[in-house]
Amino acid sequence: MADDETADKPAGKATKTAENVCAACHSRRSELEQTDPRNDYHDAYSLTLLEAPFYYADGQIRDEVYVWGSFLQSKMHGEGVTCSNCHNAHSLELRMDGNGLCVQCHTAQDFDTPRHHHHAPDSEGAQCVNCHMPATTYMGIDARRDHSLRIPRPEQSASIGAPNACNQCHQDQGPTWAQRSIEEWLAGSGDELGRHPFADAFYAADNGKPEAAPRLLEIATDDSMPAIARGSAILRHAPYHHQGSLEVLQQLLRDDEILVRLGALRSMETLPLNVRYHLLAPHLDETVMSLRIEMARLLSGIPLEQIEPDMANQLSGLYRDFHETADYNADMPGPQVVVGQFHASNRDYEAAEEAYKKALTLAPQHEGALLNLADLYRQIGKDTEGKALLERAVAAAPESATSHYALGLYFIRQKRYDQAAIELKAAADLALSSPRYAYAYALALENLGEEEEAIAYLEEWKEREGPRPQLDQTLHRLKEDSR
Ligand code: HEC
Ligand code: HEC
Ligand code: HEC
Ligand code: HEC
Ligand code: HEC
């Protein structure tokens, strides 16, 4: 099929496969196996969902994400538009220069006119891409255009700490000015600038606000939303799973969209092993490789001899795929840490130690490897051997709350509360919204006999971040005790 024929025929399986070919290189993902172009994308790669720090909470590009995860969010992708509608698949050049590219499909009379864009015709401010595909420059040189093809929403973007196209040019003005300008443009047309559908909930969840949870479940189950947004919503629900959301998970694990199933699986890490098994038992015959790998990780630790033989068979198959992928990634520290976790859940501590140590040979400062190896030593009664590892992690990444927290907990276990308080305060200061760190710091203060400080700290925290059940209980108890 000639390229020119595909231009105005967006839908169809053939074009989707072609897009997956581009996605193989132009996406942020981990690799599962030697790429065979006949494989589907999701058999060869596991895509990064819309997560910090790669994306802003509204899905705009933040770090290098290489196009595809952005484009998957767009209405245009939902309607079957694909890469080759804008890029010549062979030369990679744009099919047309300037606004001509967009008015292939969007009528020029409606959009390529000051009535729509309110800037002088042919000027920079009148270029469709400057408002709908704003550029971010990485490392000073690589300009990347955001392929989520979004409508600029200056105030909402600012409220979640994200940039917006208008103020990228109008740097002497603020988002409120830009928002008001758009509202003036729309006045009388009957249209208004609606809110972005998932930005608020994702931002709230990323800041540890439990009130986001019900909205996350709504997004995850709304099939008018892009699959990548639905998968990212259920992934963010991980800390909030409860009896009711297990039913939602059951439903999402049967969803047609691979990215919804992927997000559901990744969110299940917070569930106990028996619950995971209960939810996943009907799906052990999953065929998509990226999902099989997630399932193997989630189910490591299930005693094969205690389940039905055909289930055990299917589970062994998942484990086999997991190990093949791990072998394929043997020279990368991240995947080795995952292998270590897999063995640790299976209580094969020697193999786990070996995998973490291998990761550390590849990357001596790897935070995940250092923290996991220290945690392994704790599990097998060699807690003090972990101390040097935890200190190494803190030294390597002093800005990481996770490392300070792990070292702080170590000192708590050793009953060295003064040192614990220092580390836990550092963690709490680095992640101001995390109730977990605040709780741990208050506990260290209490153990130091500084109940008054603990109460004051928790009250200040609550004032700033809002109430949290566990913190409120602790606060209540501390106040009772001090009476
Ligand atoms: C085998 C990996 C691979 C595949 C498959 C691939 N690309 Fe690329 N592409 C690259 C690399 C590497 C670059 C250069 C780095 C960059 O700009 O991101 C690039 C650059 C580009 C550019 C920028 C070109 C320029 O002049 O700056 C475009 C546009 C592009 N690719 C589109 C596509 C499209 C559309 C497809 C599918 C038809 C595709 N690519 C398939 C690896 C690939
Ligand atoms: C609606 C049109 C459109 C679609 C659809 C589209 N692109 Fe682009 N793409 C652009 C424009 C415009 C640029 C900026 C080109 C420039 O400034 O030279 C661009 C730039 C790129 C670049 C260069 C680096 C960057 O991020 O700016 C890559 C790579 C790329 N596109 C890949 C893809 C892939 C892969 C797909 C499909 C998943 C795709 N594009 C779909 C319009 C589109
Ligand atoms: C191959 C056809 C095609 C091309 C080329 C195309 N679009 Fe679209 N675009 C669509 C379709 C289809 C939709 C979804 C239906 C709708 O909202 O009109 C859409 C929707 C949009 C939306 C609405 C997004 C939203 O969230 O509501 C914007 C903005 C947009 N396109 C901008 C652009 C820009 C900018 C370009 C050029 C870089 C472009 N389009 C090129 C077909 C196309
Ligand atoms: C100066 C910024 C700016 C430029 C340039 C611009 N747009 Fe828009 N566009 C907007 C804003 C703001 C909205 C949302 C308000 C509205 O619907 O008018 C929007 C909305 C849209 C929509 C969604 C309309 C709907 O009813 O959902 C499409 C499609 C679109 N633009 C296409 C284009 C195309 C094609 C071009 C280039 C010919 C273009 N825009 C140029 C700012 C711009
Ligand atoms: C690529 C750069 C660019 C982008 C993106 C852009 N503008 Fe502009 N804008 C300009 C320039 C340059 C002028 C002055 C000349 C003109 O009218 O084109 C201008 C003029 C204006 C004016 C009238 C003059 C003034 O400063 O009061 C308003 C209002 C305005 N822009 C609002 C917006 C809004 C709102 C957006 C986003 C939806 C936007 N612009 C996006 C470059 C841009």
XYZ file of C-alpha atoms in Angstrom, residues 4-442:
439
model
C -0.411 8.330 0.076
C -3.286 5.908 0.324
C -2.973 5.578 4.078
C -3.020 9.325 4.619
C -6.766 9.814 4.661
C -7.626 6.296 5.775
C -6.695 6.324 9.416
C -8.360 3.194 10.828
C -7.519 -0.452 10.258
C -5.343 -3.221 11.590
C -2.560 -2.772 9.055
C -1.839 0.803 10.135
C -1.916 -0.172 13.814
C 0.754 -2.804 13.216
C 2.846 -0.206 11.403
C 2.473 2.096 14.409
C 3.661 -0.687 16.717
C 6.792 -0.928 14.579
C 7.561 2.757 15.195
C 6.616 2.321 18.872
C 9.284 -0.371 19.307
C 11.910 2.385 19.241
C 9.867 5.489 20.006
C 8.526 4.544 23.427
C 9.805 4.390 26.970
C 9.718 0.726 27.932
C 11.703 -2.250 29.138
C 12.703 -4.953 26.730
C 11.483 -8.509 27.253
C 13.178 -10.510 24.547
C 15.036 -10.412 21.281
C 12.821 -8.323 19.057
C 11.119 -10.157 16.269
C 9.225 -7.709 14.078
C 6.415 -10.260 13.759
C 5.779 -10.048 17.484
C 3.246 -7.660 18.826
C 4.693 -4.721 20.733
C 3.386 -6.025 24.054
C 5.113 -9.377 23.568
C 8.481 -7.745 23.142
C 8.240 -4.717 25.448
C 6.657 -3.587 28.680
C 5.536 0.032 28.322
C 6.059 2.681 31.002
C 2.612 4.038 31.921
C 1.853 7.703 32.689
C 3.983 7.895 35.796
C 6.147 10.452 37.563
C 8.866 11.446 36.898
C 8.431 10.668 33.213
C 5.132 12.488 32.702
C 3.389 15.350 34.455
C 0.132 14.370 36.149
C -1.821 15.642 33.117
C 0.160 13.357 30.808
C 2.454 15.990 29.288
C 6.017 14.905 28.600
C 8.461 15.638 31.385
C 11.413 13.312 30.902
C 12.316 11.600 27.623
C 9.347 9.378 26.844
C 9.837 8.971 23.121
C 6.445 9.821 21.633
C 4.277 6.714 21.764
C 3.028 6.973 25.369
C 2.003 10.537 24.542
C 0.289 9.733 21.287
C -1.680 6.903 22.949
C -3.372 9.537 25.131
C -4.647 11.571 22.201
C -8.137 11.588 20.796
C -6.500 11.252 17.404
C -5.029 7.863 18.286
C -8.426 6.847 19.615
C -9.931 7.660 16.207
C -7.352 5.597 14.312
C -4.926 8.344 13.240
C -1.384 6.984 13.184
C 2.244 8.087 12.763
C 2.171 7.801 9.003
C -0.661 10.344 8.749
C 1.924 12.982 9.625
C 5.308 11.337 8.978
C 6.362 9.721 5.759
C 7.156 6.236 7.068
C 10.290 5.954 4.946
C 11.926 9.370 4.876
C 10.424 10.227 8.330
C 9.918 13.758 7.010
C 6.637 15.476 7.758
C 4.101 14.932 5.022
C 3.532 18.639 4.773
C 4.993 21.822 6.180
C 3.282 24.117 8.620
C -0.448 24.059 9.239
C -0.995 22.103 6.019
C -0.123 18.980 8.015
C -3.129 19.447 10.285
C -5.634 20.794 7.790
C -5.336 17.477 5.947
C -8.128 16.555 8.362
C -9.174 19.677 10.317
C -10.909 22.160 8.043
C -8.813 25.248 7.386
C -11.879 27.536 7.478
C -12.568 26.510 11.076
C -9.054 26.265 12.478
C -6.404 27.906 10.269
C -7.935 31.278 10.928
C -7.561 34.044 13.535
C -11.149 33.226 14.558
C -9.681 30.030 16.052
C -6.092 30.845 16.986
C -6.346 34.653 17.501
C -2.838 35.356 16.237
C -1.621 37.034 13.055
C -1.940 34.550 10.153
C 1.292 32.700 9.350
C 3.002 33.994 12.501
C 4.586 31.676 15.068
C 1.581 32.111 17.352
C -0.682 30.834 14.555
C 1.104 27.495 14.102
C -1.141 24.619 15.193
C 1.811 22.676 16.607
C 2.935 25.548 18.849
C -0.321 25.337 20.804
C -1.193 21.665 20.396
C 2.261 20.024 20.327
C 4.465 22.311 22.458
C 8.173 21.476 22.448
C 10.347 20.571 25.434
C 14.100 20.631 25.026
C 16.144 17.890 26.696
C 19.778 18.281 27.613
C 19.839 21.603 25.850
C 19.607 20.193 22.348
C 16.867 17.687 21.636
C 13.539 19.422 21.075
C 10.639 17.018 21.552
C 7.104 17.850 20.562
C 4.384 16.556 22.847
C 2.408 14.012 20.837
C -0.631 13.930 23.127
C -2.078 16.689 20.892
C -3.760 18.372 23.786
C -5.829 21.499 24.188
C -3.951 24.068 26.252
C -5.464 24.559 29.722
C -3.131 27.094 31.319
C -4.627 27.377 34.808
C -5.202 23.689 35.330
C -1.685 22.871 34.129
C -0.213 25.459 36.486
C -2.239 24.062 39.387
C -0.510 20.703 38.984
C 2.946 22.135 38.390
C 2.966 21.508 34.641
C 3.829 23.920 31.826
C 1.378 25.123 29.167
C 1.831 26.057 25.540
C 0.680 29.689 25.865
C 3.094 30.730 28.600
C 5.949 28.954 26.865
C 5.870 31.960 24.499
C 4.188 34.503 26.745
C 6.744 34.267 29.503
C 6.021 37.765 30.775
C 2.437 36.743 31.503
C 1.033 34.156 33.912
C -1.361 31.240 33.444
C -4.325 33.275 34.723
C -3.804 35.806 31.932
C -3.571 33.022 29.359
C -6.664 31.302 30.699
C -8.629 34.553 30.630
C -7.525 35.219 27.049
C -8.870 31.835 25.951
C -12.118 32.421 27.828
C -12.478 35.766 26.055
C -11.882 34.062 22.710
C -14.599 31.547 23.490
C -17.075 34.052 24.943
C -20.289 34.034 22.978
C -19.441 30.830 21.074
C -21.248 28.642 23.597
C -18.038 26.595 24.013
C -15.973 26.574 27.160
C -12.602 25.200 28.099
C -13.502 22.030 30.022
C -11.167 20.473 32.526
C -8.682 17.814 31.542
C -10.256 14.460 32.455
C -7.554 12.814 34.570
C -5.055 15.531 35.552
C -6.663 16.495 38.882
C -7.115 12.924 40.126
C -3.607 11.842 39.073
C -2.072 14.883 40.746
C -3.991 14.301 43.974
C -2.996 10.625 43.994
C 0.652 11.473 43.322
C 0.505 13.685 46.404
C -0.869 10.940 48.607
C -4.436 12.292 48.791
C -6.755 9.349 49.520
C -9.815 11.294 48.334
C -8.548 10.728 44.768
C -9.198 6.983 45.046
C -12.879 6.792 43.952
C -12.171 8.988 40.919
C -9.233 6.742 39.947
C -11.587 3.764 39.837
C -14.049 5.748 37.692
C -11.322 6.602 35.194
C -10.014 3.029 35.146
C -13.447 1.654 34.258
C -14.447 4.371 31.767
C -13.864 2.927 28.324
C -14.268 6.297 26.630
C -10.877 7.180 28.139
C -7.608 6.245 26.415
C -6.398 2.815 27.545
C -3.082 4.216 28.770
C -4.940 6.648 31.056
C -7.157 3.865 32.409
C -4.145 1.640 33.107
C -2.321 4.537 34.775
C -5.387 5.273 36.934
C -5.650 1.752 38.324
C -1.879 1.686 38.851
C -2.210 4.809 41.031
C -4.932 3.088 43.010
C -2.403 0.571 44.396
C -2.106 2.183 47.851
C -5.902 2.399 48.184
C -7.055 -1.108 47.274
C -9.850 -2.359 49.508
C -12.500 -5.070 49.398
C -14.634 -3.114 46.911
C -11.805 -2.398 44.494
C -11.011 -6.122 44.250
C -14.181 -6.478 42.189
C -13.011 -3.664 39.947
C -9.660 -5.404 39.571
C -11.453 -8.611 38.626
C -13.277 -6.721 35.899
C -10.155 -4.892 34.650
C -8.144 -8.116 34.450
C -10.666 -9.222 31.812
C -10.512 -5.953 29.852
C -9.787 -6.079 26.112
C -7.128 -3.394 26.407
C -3.673 -4.738 27.208
C -2.604 -1.487 28.874
C -5.579 -1.651 31.248
C -4.636 -5.201 32.241
C -0.993 -4.113 32.593
C -1.905 -1.258 34.962
C -4.212 -3.528 36.963
C -1.428 -6.089 37.397
C 1.170 -3.504 38.365
C -1.209 -2.126 40.978
C -1.557 -5.513 42.675
C 1.851 -5.422 44.313
C 0.204 -4.003 47.447
C -2.123 -7.004 47.855
C -1.328 -10.071 49.973
C -0.114 -13.107 48.042
C -3.266 -15.185 48.616
C -5.472 -12.365 47.281
C -3.258 -11.992 44.231
C -3.527 -15.699 43.567
C -7.284 -15.667 43.988
C -7.589 -12.835 41.428
C -5.074 -14.226 38.952
C -5.890 -17.947 39.029
C -8.442 -17.608 36.167
C -5.830 -15.824 34.006
C -2.777 -18.059 34.261
C -3.164 -18.858 30.552
C -2.590 -15.202 29.575
C -0.716 -15.077 26.254
C 0.648 -11.507 26.134
C 4.268 -11.648 27.260
C 4.480 -8.306 29.106
C 1.474 -9.395 31.192
C 2.880 -12.892 31.813
C 6.052 -11.378 33.254
C 4.063 -9.172 35.649
C 1.995 -12.176 36.742
C 5.073 -14.304 37.384
C 6.450 -11.567 39.636
C 3.182 -11.187 41.507
C 2.829 -14.919 42.083
C 6.367 -15.829 43.070
C 6.050 -17.443 46.469
C 3.012 -19.588 45.612
C 3.934 -23.135 46.714
C 3.572 -25.123 43.472
C 3.127 -28.447 45.298
C 0.060 -27.122 47.118
C -2.025 -26.120 44.092
C -3.753 -28.212 41.449
C -1.309 -29.817 38.991
C -2.600 -28.034 35.883
C -2.469 -24.693 37.681
C 1.044 -25.511 38.838
C 1.918 -26.297 35.228
C 0.649 -22.962 33.993
C 2.405 -21.143 36.790
C 5.702 -22.885 35.979
C 5.236 -21.660 32.422
C 4.947 -18.083 33.690
C 8.065 -18.531 35.806
C 9.948 -19.908 32.786
C 9.106 -16.811 30.738
C 10.117 -14.606 33.638
C 13.537 -16.252 33.847
C 14.083 -16.099 30.091
C 13.425 -12.370 30.145
C 15.746 -12.014 33.113
C 18.490 -13.879 31.264
C 17.949 -11.649 28.271
C 18.458 -8.613 30.526
C 21.322 -10.151 32.491
C 23.542 -7.131 31.914
C 21.061 -4.611 33.364
C 20.872 -3.845 37.095
C 17.128 -3.021 37.251
C 15.952 -6.391 35.922
C 18.446 -8.172 38.226
C 16.803 -6.497 41.212
C 13.445 -7.799 40.008
C 14.963 -11.286 39.781
C 16.223 -10.896 43.339
C 12.755 -9.918 44.556
C 11.286 -12.901 42.738
C 13.649 -15.287 44.540
C 13.185 -13.545 47.875
C 9.410 -14.048 47.644
C 10.086 -17.699 46.930
C 12.281 -17.753 50.044
C 15.256 -18.762 47.898
C 17.488 -16.325 49.762
C 20.772 -17.470 48.285
C 19.601 -16.888 44.728
C 18.133 -13.527 45.786
C 21.422 -12.431 47.336
C 23.286 -13.475 44.221
C 20.966 -11.453 41.970
C 21.214 -8.292 44.104
C 24.985 -8.617 44.267
C 25.117 -9.022 40.518
C 23.089 -5.835 40.136
C 25.599 -4.093 42.410
C 28.509 -5.295 40.314
C 26.800 -3.734 37.313
C 25.882 -0.522 39.157
C 27.519 -0.142 42.594
C 25.212 2.727 43.639
C 21.922 1.178 42.448
C 19.404 2.235 45.085
C 16.970 -0.641 44.493
C 19.763 -3.217 44.757
C 21.213 -1.657 47.932
C 17.856 -1.359 49.707
C 16.641 -4.789 48.668
C 19.858 -6.517 49.675
C 19.745 -4.769 53.058
C 16.136 -5.870 53.455
C 17.100 -9.432 52.573
C 19.724 -9.400 55.335
C 17.023 -8.215 57.731
C 14.763 -11.090 56.704
C 17.439 -13.716 57.280
C 18.525 -12.357 60.668
C 21.681 -10.574 59.500
C 20.236 -7.080 59.913
C 23.502 -5.406 60.919
C 25.131 -6.458 57.631
C 22.624 -4.223 55.881
C 23.702 -1.048 57.639
C 26.667 -0.306 55.378
C 24.453 -0.855 52.323
C 21.828 1.562 53.596
C 24.458 4.173 54.349
C 25.851 3.703 50.877
C 22.388 4.279 49.416
C 21.942 7.498 51.400
C 25.385 8.738 50.398
C 24.750 7.961 46.728
C 21.359 9.689 46.632
C 20.978 12.083 49.573
C 17.853 13.509 47.914
C 16.068 10.143 48.014
C 13.458 9.914 50.770
C 13.287 6.135 50.355
C 16.906 5.585 51.364
C 16.717 7.821 54.433
C 13.521 6.044 55.433
C 15.084 2.579 55.131
C 18.113 3.652 57.180
C 15.820 5.297 59.747
C 13.842 2.077 60.165
C 17.095 0.208 60.609
C 18.011 2.482 63.521
C 14.523 2.007 64.994
C 15.060 -1.764 64.939
C 18.415 -1.216 66.637
C 16.663 1.050 69.204
C 18.993 3.915 68.289
C 16.221 6.440 68.266
C 18.351 9.570 68.050
C 19.889 8.439 64.777
C 16.530 7.121 63.607
C 14.978 10.541 64.192
C 17.616 12.241 62.032
C 17.063 9.907 59.070
C 13.284 9.820 59.359
C 13.100 13.589 59.567
C 15.210 13.785 56.414
C 12.798 11.386 54.674
C 9.732 13.310 55.877
C 11.228 16.633 54.755
C 12.028 15.265 51.304
C 8.508 13.875 50.813
C 6.309 16.354 52.633
C 3.023 14.679 51.687
C 3.926 11.142 52.684
C 1.985 10.085 55.797
C 4.213 7.015 56.138
C 7.356 9.045 56.708
C 5.592 11.484 59.020
C 4.276 8.572 61.079
C 7.714 6.957 61.366
C 9.337 10.237 62.398
C 6.696 10.847 65.080
